[in-house]
CSV table of C-alpha atoms in Angstrom, one decimal:
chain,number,residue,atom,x,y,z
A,1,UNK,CA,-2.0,-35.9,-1.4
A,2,UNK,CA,0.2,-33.4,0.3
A,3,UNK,CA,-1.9,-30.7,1.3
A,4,UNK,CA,-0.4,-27.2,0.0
A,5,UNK,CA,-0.5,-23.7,2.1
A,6,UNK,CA,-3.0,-21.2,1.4
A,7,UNK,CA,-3.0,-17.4,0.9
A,8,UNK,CA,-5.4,-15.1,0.8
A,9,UNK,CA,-4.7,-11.6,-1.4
A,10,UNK,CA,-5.8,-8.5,-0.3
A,11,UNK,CA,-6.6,-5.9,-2.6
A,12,UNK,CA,-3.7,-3.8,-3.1
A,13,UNK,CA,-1.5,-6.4,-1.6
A,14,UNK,CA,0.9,-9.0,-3.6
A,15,UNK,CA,2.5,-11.8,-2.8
A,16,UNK,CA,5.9,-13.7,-3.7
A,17,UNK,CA,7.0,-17.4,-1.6
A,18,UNK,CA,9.7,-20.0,-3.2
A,19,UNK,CA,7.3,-21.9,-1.3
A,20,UNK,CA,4.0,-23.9,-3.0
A,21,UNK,CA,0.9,-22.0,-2.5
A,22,UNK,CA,-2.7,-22.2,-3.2
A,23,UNK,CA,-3.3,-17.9,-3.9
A,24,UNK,CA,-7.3,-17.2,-3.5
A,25,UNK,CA,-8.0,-13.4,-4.5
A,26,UNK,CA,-11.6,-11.8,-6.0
A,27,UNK,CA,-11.8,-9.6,-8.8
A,28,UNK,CA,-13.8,-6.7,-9.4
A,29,UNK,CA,-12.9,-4.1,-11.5
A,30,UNK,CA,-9.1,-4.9,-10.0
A,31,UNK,CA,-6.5,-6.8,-12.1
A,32,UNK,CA,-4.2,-9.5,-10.9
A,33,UNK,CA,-1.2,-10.3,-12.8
A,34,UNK,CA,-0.2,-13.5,-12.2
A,35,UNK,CA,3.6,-14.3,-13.0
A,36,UNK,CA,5.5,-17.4,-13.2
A,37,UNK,CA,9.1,-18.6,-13.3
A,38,UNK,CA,9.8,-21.3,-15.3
A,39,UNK,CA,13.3,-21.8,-14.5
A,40,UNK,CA,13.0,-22.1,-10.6
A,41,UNK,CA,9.4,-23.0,-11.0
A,42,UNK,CA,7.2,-20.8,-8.5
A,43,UNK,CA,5.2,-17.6,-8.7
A,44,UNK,CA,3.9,-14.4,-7.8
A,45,UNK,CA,0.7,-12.7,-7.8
A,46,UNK,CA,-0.4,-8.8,-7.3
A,47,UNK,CA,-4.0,-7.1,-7.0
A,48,UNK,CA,-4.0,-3.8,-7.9
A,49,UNK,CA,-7.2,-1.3,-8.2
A,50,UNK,CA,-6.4,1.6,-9.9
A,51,UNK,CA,-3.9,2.1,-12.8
A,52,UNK,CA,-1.3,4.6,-12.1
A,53,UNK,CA,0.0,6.6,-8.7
A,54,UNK,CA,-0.9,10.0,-9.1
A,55,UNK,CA,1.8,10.8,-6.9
A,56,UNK,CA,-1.0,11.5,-3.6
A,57,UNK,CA,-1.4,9.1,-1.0
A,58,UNK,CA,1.1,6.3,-0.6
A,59,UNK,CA,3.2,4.4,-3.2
A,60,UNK,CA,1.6,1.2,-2.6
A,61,UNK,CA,0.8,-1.9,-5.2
A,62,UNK,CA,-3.0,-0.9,-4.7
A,63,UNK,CA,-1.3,1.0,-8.6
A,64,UNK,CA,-0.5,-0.9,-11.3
A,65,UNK,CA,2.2,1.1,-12.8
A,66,UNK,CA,4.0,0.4,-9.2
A,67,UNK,CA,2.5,-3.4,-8.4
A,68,UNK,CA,4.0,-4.9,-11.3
A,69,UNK,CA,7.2,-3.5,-11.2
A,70,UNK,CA,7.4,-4.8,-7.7
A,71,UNK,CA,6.2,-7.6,-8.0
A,72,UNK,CA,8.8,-8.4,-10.4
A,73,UNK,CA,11.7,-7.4,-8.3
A,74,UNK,CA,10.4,-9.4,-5.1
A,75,UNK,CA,11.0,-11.8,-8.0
A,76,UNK,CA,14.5,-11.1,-8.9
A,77,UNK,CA,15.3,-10.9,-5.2
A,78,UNK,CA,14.4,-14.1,-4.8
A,79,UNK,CA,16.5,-15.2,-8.0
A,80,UNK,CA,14.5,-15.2,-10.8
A,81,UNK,CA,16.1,-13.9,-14.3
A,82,UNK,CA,13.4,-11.9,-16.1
A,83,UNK,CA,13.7,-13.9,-19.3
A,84,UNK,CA,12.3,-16.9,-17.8
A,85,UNK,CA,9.3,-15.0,-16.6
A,86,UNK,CA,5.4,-15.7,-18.0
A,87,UNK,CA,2.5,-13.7,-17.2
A,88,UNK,CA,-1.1,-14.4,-17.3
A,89,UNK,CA,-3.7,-11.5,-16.5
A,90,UNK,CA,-7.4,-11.4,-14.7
A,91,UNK,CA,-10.0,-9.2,-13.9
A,92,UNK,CA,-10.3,-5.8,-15.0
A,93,UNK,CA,-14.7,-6.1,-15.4
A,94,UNK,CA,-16.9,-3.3,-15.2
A,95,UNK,CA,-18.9,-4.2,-12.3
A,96,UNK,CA,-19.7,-0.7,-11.4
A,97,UNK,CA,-23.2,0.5,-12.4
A,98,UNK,CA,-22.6,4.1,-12.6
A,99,UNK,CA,-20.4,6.8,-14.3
A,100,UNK,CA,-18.4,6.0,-17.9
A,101,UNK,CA,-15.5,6.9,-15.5
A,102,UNK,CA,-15.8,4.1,-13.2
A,103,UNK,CA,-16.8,2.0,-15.8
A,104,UNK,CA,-13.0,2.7,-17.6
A,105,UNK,CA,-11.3,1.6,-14.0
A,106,UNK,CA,-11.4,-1.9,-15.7
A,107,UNK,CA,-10.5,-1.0,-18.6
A,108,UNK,CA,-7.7,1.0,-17.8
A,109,UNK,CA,-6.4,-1.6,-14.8
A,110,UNK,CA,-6.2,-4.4,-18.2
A,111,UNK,CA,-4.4,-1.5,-20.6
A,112,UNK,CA,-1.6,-1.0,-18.1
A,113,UNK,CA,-1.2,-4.1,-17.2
A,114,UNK,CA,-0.5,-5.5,-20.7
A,115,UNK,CA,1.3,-2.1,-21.9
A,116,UNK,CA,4.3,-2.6,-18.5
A,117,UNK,CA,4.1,-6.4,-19.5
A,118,UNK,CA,4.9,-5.3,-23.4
A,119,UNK,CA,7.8,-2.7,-22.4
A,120,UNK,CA,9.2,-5.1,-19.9
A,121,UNK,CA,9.3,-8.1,-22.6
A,122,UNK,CA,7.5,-10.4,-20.3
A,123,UNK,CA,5.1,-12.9,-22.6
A,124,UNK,CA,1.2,-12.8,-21.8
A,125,UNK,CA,0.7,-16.6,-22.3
A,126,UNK,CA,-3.1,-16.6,-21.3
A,127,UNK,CA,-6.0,-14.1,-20.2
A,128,UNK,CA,-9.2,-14.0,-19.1
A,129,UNK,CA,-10.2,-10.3,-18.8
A,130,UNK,CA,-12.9,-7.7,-19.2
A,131,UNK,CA,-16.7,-8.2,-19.3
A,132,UNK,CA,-19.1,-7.6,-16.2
A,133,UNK,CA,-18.8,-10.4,-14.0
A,134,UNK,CA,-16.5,-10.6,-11.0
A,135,UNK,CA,-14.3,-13.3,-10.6
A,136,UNK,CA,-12.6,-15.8,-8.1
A,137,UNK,CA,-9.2,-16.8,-9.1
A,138,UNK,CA,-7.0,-19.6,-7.3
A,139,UNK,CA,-3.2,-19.6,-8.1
A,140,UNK,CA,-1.7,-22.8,-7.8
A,141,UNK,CA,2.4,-21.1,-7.4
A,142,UNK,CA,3.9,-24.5,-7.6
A,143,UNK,CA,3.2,-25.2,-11.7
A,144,UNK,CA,1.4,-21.7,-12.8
A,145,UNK,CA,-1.8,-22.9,-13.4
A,146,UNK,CA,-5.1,-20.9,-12.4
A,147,UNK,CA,-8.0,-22.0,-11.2
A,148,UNK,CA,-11.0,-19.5,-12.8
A,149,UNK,CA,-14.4,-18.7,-11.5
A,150,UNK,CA,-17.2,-16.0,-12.4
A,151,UNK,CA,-18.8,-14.6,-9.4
A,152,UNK,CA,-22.7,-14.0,-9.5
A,153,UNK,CA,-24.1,-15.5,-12.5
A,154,UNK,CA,-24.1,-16.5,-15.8
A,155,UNK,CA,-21.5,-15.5,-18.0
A,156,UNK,CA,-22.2,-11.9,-19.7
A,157,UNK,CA,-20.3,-9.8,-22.4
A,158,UNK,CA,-17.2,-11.7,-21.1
A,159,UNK,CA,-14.4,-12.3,-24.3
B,1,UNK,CA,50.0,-14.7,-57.2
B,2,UNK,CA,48.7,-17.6,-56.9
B,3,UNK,CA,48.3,-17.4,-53.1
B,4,UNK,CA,46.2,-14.2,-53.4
B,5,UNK,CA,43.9,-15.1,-56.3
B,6,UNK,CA,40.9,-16.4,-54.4
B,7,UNK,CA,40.8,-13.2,-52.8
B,8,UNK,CA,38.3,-10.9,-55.3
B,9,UNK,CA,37.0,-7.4,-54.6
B,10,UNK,CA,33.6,-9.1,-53.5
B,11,UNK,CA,35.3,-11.5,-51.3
B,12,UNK,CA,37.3,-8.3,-49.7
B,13,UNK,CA,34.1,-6.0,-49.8
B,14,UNK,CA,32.0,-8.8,-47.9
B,15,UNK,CA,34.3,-9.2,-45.3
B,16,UNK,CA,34.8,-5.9,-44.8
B,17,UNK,CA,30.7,-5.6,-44.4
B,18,UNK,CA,30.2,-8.6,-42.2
B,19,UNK,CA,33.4,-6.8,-40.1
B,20,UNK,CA,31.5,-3.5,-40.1
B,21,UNK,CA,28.0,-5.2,-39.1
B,22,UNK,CA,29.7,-7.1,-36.3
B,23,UNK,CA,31.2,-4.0,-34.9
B,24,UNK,CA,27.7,-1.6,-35.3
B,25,UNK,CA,26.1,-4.9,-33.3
B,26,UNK,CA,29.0,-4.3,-30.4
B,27,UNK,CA,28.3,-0.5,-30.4
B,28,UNK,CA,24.2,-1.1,-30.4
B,29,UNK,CA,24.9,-3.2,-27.6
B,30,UNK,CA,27.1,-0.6,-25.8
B,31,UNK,CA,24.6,1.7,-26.5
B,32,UNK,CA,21.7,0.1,-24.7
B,33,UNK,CA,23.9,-1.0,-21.7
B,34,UNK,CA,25.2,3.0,-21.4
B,35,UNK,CA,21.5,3.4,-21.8
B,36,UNK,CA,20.7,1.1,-18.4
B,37,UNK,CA,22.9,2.7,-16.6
B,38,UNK,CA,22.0,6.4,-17.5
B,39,UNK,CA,18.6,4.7,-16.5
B,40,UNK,CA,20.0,3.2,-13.4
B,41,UNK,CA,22.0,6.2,-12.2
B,42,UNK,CA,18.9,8.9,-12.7
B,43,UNK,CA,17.4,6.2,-10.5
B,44,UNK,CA,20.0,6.6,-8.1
B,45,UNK,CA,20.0,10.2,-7.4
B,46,UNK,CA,16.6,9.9,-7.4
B,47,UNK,CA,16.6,7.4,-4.7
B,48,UNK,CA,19.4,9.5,-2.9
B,49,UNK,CA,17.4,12.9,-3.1
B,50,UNK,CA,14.5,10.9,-1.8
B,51,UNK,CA,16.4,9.1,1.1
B,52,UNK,CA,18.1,12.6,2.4
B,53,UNK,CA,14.7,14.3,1.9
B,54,UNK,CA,13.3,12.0,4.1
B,55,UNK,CA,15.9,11.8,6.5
B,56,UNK,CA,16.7,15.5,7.6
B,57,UNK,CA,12.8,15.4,8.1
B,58,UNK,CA,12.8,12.3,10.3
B,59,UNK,CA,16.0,13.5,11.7
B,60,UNK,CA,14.5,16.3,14.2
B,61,UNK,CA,10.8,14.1,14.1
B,62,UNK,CA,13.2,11.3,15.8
B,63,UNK,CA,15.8,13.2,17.8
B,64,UNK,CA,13.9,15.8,19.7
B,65,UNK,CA,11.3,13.4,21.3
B,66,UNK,CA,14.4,11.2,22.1
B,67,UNK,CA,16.7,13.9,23.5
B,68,UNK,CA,13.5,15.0,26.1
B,69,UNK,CA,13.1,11.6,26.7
B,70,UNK,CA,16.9,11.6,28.0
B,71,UNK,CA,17.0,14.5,29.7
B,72,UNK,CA,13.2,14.3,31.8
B,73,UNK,CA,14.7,10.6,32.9
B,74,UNK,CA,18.0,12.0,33.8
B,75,UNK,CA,15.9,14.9,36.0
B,76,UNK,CA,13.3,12.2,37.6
B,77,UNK,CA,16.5,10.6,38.7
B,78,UNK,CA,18.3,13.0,40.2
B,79,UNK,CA,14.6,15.2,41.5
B,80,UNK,CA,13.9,14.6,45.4
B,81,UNK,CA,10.4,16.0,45.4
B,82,UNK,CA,7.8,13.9,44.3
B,83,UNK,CA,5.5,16.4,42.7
B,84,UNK,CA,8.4,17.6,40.1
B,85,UNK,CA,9.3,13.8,39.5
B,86,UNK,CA,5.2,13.1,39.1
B,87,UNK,CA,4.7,15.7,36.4
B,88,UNK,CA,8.2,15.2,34.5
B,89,UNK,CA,7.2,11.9,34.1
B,90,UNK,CA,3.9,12.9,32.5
B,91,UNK,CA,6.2,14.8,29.8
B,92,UNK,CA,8.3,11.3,29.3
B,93,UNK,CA,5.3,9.6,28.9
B,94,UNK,CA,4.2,12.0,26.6
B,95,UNK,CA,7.4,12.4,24.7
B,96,UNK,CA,7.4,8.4,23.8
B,97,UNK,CA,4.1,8.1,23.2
B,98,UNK,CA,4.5,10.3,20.7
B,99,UNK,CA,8.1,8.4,19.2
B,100,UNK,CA,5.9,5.0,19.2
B,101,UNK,CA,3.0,7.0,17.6
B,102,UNK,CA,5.5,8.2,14.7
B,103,UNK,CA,7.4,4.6,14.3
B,104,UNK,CA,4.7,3.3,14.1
B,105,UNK,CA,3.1,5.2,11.2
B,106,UNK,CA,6.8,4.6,9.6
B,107,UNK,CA,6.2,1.2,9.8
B,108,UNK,CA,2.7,0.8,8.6
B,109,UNK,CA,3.3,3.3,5.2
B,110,UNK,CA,6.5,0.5,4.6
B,111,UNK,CA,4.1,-2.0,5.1
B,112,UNK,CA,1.7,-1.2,2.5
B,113,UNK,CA,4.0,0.5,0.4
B,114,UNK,CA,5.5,-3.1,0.0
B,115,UNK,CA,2.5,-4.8,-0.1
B,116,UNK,CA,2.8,-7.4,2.3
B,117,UNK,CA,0.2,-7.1,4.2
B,118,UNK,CA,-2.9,-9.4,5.5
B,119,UNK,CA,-5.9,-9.9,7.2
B,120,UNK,CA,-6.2,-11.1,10.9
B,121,UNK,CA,-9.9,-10.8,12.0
B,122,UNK,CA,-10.9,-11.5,15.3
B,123,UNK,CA,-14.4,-11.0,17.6
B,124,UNK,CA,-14.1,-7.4,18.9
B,125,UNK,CA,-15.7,-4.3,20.3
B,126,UNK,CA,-15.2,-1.0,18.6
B,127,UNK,CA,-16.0,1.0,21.7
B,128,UNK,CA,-13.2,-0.7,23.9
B,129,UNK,CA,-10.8,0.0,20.9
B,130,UNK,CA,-12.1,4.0,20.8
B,131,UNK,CA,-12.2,3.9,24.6
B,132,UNK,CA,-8.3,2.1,25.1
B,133,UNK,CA,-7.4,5.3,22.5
B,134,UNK,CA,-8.8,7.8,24.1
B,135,UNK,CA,-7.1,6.7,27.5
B,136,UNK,CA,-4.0,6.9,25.6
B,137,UNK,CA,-4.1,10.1,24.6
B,138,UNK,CA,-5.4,11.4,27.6
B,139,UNK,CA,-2.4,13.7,28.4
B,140,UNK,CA,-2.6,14.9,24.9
B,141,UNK,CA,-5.6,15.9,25.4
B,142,UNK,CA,-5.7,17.4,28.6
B,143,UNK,CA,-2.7,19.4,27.5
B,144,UNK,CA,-5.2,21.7,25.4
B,145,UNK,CA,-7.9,20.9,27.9
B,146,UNK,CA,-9.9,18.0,25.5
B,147,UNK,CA,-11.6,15.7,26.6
B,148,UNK,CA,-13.5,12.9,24.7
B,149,UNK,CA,-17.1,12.3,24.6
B,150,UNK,CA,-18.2,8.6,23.5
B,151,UNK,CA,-21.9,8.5,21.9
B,152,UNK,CA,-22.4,4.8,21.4
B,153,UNK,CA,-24.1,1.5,23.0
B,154,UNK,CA,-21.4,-0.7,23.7
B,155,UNK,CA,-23.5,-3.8,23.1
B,156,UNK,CA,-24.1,-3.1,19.7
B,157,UNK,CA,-20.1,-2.3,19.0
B,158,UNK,CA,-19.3,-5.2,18.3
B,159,UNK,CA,-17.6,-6.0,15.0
B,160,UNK,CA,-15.2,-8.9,13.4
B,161,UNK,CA,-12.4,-7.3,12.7
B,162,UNK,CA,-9.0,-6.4,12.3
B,163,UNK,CA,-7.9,-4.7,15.8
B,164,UNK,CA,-4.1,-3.6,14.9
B,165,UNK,CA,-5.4,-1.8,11.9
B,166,UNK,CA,-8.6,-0.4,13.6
B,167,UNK,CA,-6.2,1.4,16.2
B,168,UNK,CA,-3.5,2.6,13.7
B,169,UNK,CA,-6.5,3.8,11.9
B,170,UNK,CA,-8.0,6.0,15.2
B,171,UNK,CA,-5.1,6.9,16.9
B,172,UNK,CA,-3.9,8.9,14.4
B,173,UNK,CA,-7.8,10.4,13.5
B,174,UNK,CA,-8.0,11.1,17.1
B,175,UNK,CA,-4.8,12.2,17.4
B,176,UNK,CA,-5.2,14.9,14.2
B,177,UNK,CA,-8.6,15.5,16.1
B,178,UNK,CA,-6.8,16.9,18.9
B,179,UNK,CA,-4.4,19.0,17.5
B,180,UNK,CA,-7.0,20.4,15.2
B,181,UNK,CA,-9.7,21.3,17.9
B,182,UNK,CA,-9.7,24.6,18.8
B,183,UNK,CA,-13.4,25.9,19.4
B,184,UNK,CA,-14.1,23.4,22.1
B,185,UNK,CA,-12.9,21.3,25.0
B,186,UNK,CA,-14.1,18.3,23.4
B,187,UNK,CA,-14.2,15.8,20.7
B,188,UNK,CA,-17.5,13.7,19.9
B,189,UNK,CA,-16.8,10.5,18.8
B,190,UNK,CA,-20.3,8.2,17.9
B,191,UNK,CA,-20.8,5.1,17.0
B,192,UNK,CA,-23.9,4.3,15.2
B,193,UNK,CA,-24.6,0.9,12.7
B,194,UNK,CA,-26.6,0.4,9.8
B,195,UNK,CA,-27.3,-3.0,7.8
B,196,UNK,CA,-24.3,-4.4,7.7
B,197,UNK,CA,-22.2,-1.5,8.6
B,198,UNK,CA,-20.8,0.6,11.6
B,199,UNK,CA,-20.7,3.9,11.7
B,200,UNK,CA,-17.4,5.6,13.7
B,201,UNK,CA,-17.7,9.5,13.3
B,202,UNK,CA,-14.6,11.4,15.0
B,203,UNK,CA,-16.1,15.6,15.3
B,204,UNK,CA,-14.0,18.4,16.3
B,205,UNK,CA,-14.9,22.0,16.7
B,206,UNK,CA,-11.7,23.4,14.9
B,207,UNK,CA,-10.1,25.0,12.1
B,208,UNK,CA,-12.1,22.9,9.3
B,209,UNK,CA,-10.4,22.6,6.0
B,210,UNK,CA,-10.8,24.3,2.5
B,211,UNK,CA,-13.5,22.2,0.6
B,212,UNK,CA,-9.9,22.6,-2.0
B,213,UNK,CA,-7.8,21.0,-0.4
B,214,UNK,CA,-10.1,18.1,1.7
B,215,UNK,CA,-8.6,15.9,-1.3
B,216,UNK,CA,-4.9,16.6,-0.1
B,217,UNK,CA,-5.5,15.4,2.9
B,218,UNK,CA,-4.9,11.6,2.8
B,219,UNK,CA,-1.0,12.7,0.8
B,220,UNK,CA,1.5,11.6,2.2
B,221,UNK,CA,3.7,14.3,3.8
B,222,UNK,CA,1.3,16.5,3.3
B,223,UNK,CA,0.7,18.9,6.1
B,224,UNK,CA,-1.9,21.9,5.4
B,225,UNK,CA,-1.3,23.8,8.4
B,226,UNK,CA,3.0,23.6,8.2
B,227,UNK,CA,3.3,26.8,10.1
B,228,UNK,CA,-0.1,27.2,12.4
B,229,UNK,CA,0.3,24.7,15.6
B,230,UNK,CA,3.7,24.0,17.8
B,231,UNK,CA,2.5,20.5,18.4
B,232,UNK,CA,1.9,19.9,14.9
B,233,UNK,CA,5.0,16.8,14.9
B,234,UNK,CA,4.8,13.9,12.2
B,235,UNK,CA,5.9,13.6,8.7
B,236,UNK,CA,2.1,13.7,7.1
B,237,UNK,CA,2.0,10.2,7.1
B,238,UNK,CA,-0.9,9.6,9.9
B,239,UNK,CA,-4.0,10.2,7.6
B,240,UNK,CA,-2.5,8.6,4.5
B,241,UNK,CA,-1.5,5.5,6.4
B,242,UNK,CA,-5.5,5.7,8.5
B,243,UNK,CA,-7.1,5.8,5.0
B,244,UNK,CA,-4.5,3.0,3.3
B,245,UNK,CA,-5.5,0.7,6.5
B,246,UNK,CA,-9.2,1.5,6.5
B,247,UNK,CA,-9.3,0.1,2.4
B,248,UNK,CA,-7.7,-2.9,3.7
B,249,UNK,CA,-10.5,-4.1,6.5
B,250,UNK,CA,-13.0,-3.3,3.5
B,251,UNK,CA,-14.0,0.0,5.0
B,252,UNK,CA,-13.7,3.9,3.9
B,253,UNK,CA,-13.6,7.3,5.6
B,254,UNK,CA,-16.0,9.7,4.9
B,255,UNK,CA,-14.8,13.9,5.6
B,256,UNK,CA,-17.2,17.0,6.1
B,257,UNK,CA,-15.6,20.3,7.3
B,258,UNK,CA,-16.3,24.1,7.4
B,259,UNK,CA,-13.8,26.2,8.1
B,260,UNK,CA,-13.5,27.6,11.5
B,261,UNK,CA,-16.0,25.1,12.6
B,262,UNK,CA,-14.7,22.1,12.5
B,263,UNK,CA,-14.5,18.2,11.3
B,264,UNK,CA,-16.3,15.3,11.3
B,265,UNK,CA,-14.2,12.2,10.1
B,266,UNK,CA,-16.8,8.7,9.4
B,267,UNK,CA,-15.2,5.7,9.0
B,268,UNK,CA,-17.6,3.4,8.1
B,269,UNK,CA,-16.8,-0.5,8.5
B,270,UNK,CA,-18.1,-3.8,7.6
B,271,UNK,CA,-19.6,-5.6,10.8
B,272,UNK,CA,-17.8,-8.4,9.8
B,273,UNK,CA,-14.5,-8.9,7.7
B,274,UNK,CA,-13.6,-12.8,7.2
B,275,UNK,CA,-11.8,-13.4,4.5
B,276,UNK,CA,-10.9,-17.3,5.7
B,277,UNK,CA,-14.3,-17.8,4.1
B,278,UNK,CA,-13.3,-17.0,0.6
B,279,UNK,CA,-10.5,-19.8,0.7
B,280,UNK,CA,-12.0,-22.8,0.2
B,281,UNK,CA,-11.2,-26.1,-2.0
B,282,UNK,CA,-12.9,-24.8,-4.8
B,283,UNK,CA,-11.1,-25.7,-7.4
B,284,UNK,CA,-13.1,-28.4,-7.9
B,285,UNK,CA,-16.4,-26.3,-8.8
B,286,UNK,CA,-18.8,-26.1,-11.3
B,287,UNK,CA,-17.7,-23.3,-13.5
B,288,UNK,CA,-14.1,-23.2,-12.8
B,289,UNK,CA,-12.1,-23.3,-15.9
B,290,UNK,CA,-8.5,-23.3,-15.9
B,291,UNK,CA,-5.6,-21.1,-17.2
């Protein structure tokens, strides 16, 4: 069995390779959107932990608003036509015990997520989002499939 | 006549629609393409505003240190006393120290702005790293008669780490340290752990900053003090680019200050940051489901 590369993704971070990879990342009350090209049949993968830049700080993917909009055109760059593009979304839990405002983060990361997905006509084709469990996600890039784990525990108030 | 009787009002009327539909699809279509590149020229000029913004700024942040740098090396080369060529190389040294310093702050704020950016941990000391800093801005330092004080047992600095990001991270704290410090002729920096943690706490003794405006501290080009200090060079990038860096080792930075007293920066830092342990072959787990 030919043994694939690995990546691990930071928080904040994305990545895009032509190349096959095995994409490790965890998920807290971050969101990774996880896209896939099925015309030139590879993916990408971002991270991001709060929903929109406020306009402070740096314009980094650590936003959502700006992580999948570039994740998408790393995408084009490397030839892929929008229309051929499929998303699937994780994460987003309130892991947080503490304030109603922390506990949104989640929510929030999910909502912007599906709402740029929605104006940019990319199709969410699967999900597994919310609830108050972390999660482990491996992104096999070569055929788009994800491998899904829950971290710490039995499976609460998930779905 | 018989070549025009198939040819009825109806016949006439649905042509004439199916013509009329075709065309409004042709002008739809020319609408949302003018509408692209309304979208993509805003865009543009946005980008363009942006780019000249950015550049008159770096402009003078780029040409001034490398104009001194030009002319101290042109006057060590032609100086025959020793002493004058001894302290105009100080100022060279100085000069591109700080170019390098402001590069490389570029560099790092286009690196995570991109989000390309990983993880390389490896066995180190914290004091060697806070220690290698402060020899590096020595001459910075001794310019407003700073010196730097380490509080720390070096046996118990060690941490697994990332070291490029740990000195981005405090050279520009202890850079901003220096220009800030006014009260004293030094800067504390301690080193204390805690569980899992290590404590690095920067303190100056200088001008503090408004408990309103600690929040704009980590914005990017945001200087508070634009008019206050001659050596006050950089874009505003240093502390935006030290807190960016220190989420990325899994760490976060801490700020208490009272004006006209001074600062006390904490980053506090994992002992350990390994993320090679969270890759592993399991996709073969119990639990994993797939998508």
């Amino acid at each position: 069995m030919e043994v694939q590369k690995t990546f691990y993704l930071l928080p904040g971070a994305l990545f895009v390779s032509r190349e096959p990879h095995m994409i490790t990342t965890i998920l807290g009350s971050c969101v990774a959107v996880c896209l896939y090209d099925k015309a030139n049949l590879y993916g990408g993968i971002n991270h991001f932990m709060l929903p929109n830049w406020s306009g402070q700080g740096l314009a980094s993917p650590k936003y959502g608003d700006i992580a999948i909009k570039k994740l998408i055109a790393e995408m084009t760059q490397l030839g892929s036509r929008k229309e051929f593009l499929i998303a699937k979304l994780f994460g987003g839990a309130s892991v947080l015990e503490a304030t109603s405002e922390t506990m949104m983060i989640g929510l929030k990361n999910i909502a912007v997520a599906k709402d740029t997905l929605h104006s940019l006509n990319i199709p969410l084709v699967s999900q597994n989002t919310g609830g108050n469990l972390g999660r482990k996600i491996i992104y096999n890039s070569a055929d788009g499939t994800i491998y899904h784990k829950y971290l710490g525990g039995n499976k609460i108030g998930n779905k | 006549m018989e070549f025009n009787k198939d040819i009825t009002d109806e016949f006439l009327l649905n042509e004439l629609r199916l013509r009329f539909e075709d065309r409004n699809k042709h002008i739809n279509e020319l609408e949302v393409l003018n509408q692209r590149l309304r979208d993509l020229n805003k865009k543009l000029i946005e980008s363009e505003a942006m780019k000249s913004h950015f550049l008159s700024n770096m402009s003078n942040e780029i040409i001034n240190p490398f104009s001194s740098i030009i002319g101290l090396a042109k006057i060590i080369s032609l100086s025959p006393d020793p002493q004058e060529m001894k302290r105009k190389a100080a100022f060279l040294y100085d000069e591109a120290r700080i170019l390098d310093f402001q590069f490389k702050n570029i560099f790092w704020a286009a690196q995570l702005e991109s989000g390309k950016i990983d993880l390389h941990s490896q066995k180190l000391n914290i004091y060697d790293i806070l220690q290698s800093i402060a020899n590096k801005l020595e001459y910075q330092a001794a310019k407003k008669h700073i010196v730097f004080e380490i509080n720390a047992e070096r046996d118990k600095c060690e941490i697994f780490s990332d070291a490029y990001k740990l000195e981005a991270i405090f050279e520009n704290i202890l850079d901003n340290a220096i220009k800030f410090n006014k009260n004293s002729e030094k800067v504390i920096l301690r080193i204390t752990s805690k569980g899992n943690n290590i404590y690095v706490a920067v303190i100056d003794f200088g001008i503090g900053i408004n408990p309103k405006d600690i929040h704009l501290i980590f914005d990017r080009f945001k200087k508070l003090n634009e008019e206050i200090y001659t050596d006050n060079y950089g874009q505003g990038l240093g502390l935006a680019v030290a807190k960016e860096l220190t989420e990325v080792i899994q760490g976060q930075i801490h700020i208490e200050s009272t004006v006209n007293k001074g600062t006390m920066f904490t980053v506090e830092l994992p002992v350990s940051v390994d993320v090679n342990k969270q890759i592993g072959n399991s996709i073969f787990d119990d639990g994993v489901e797939l998508f």
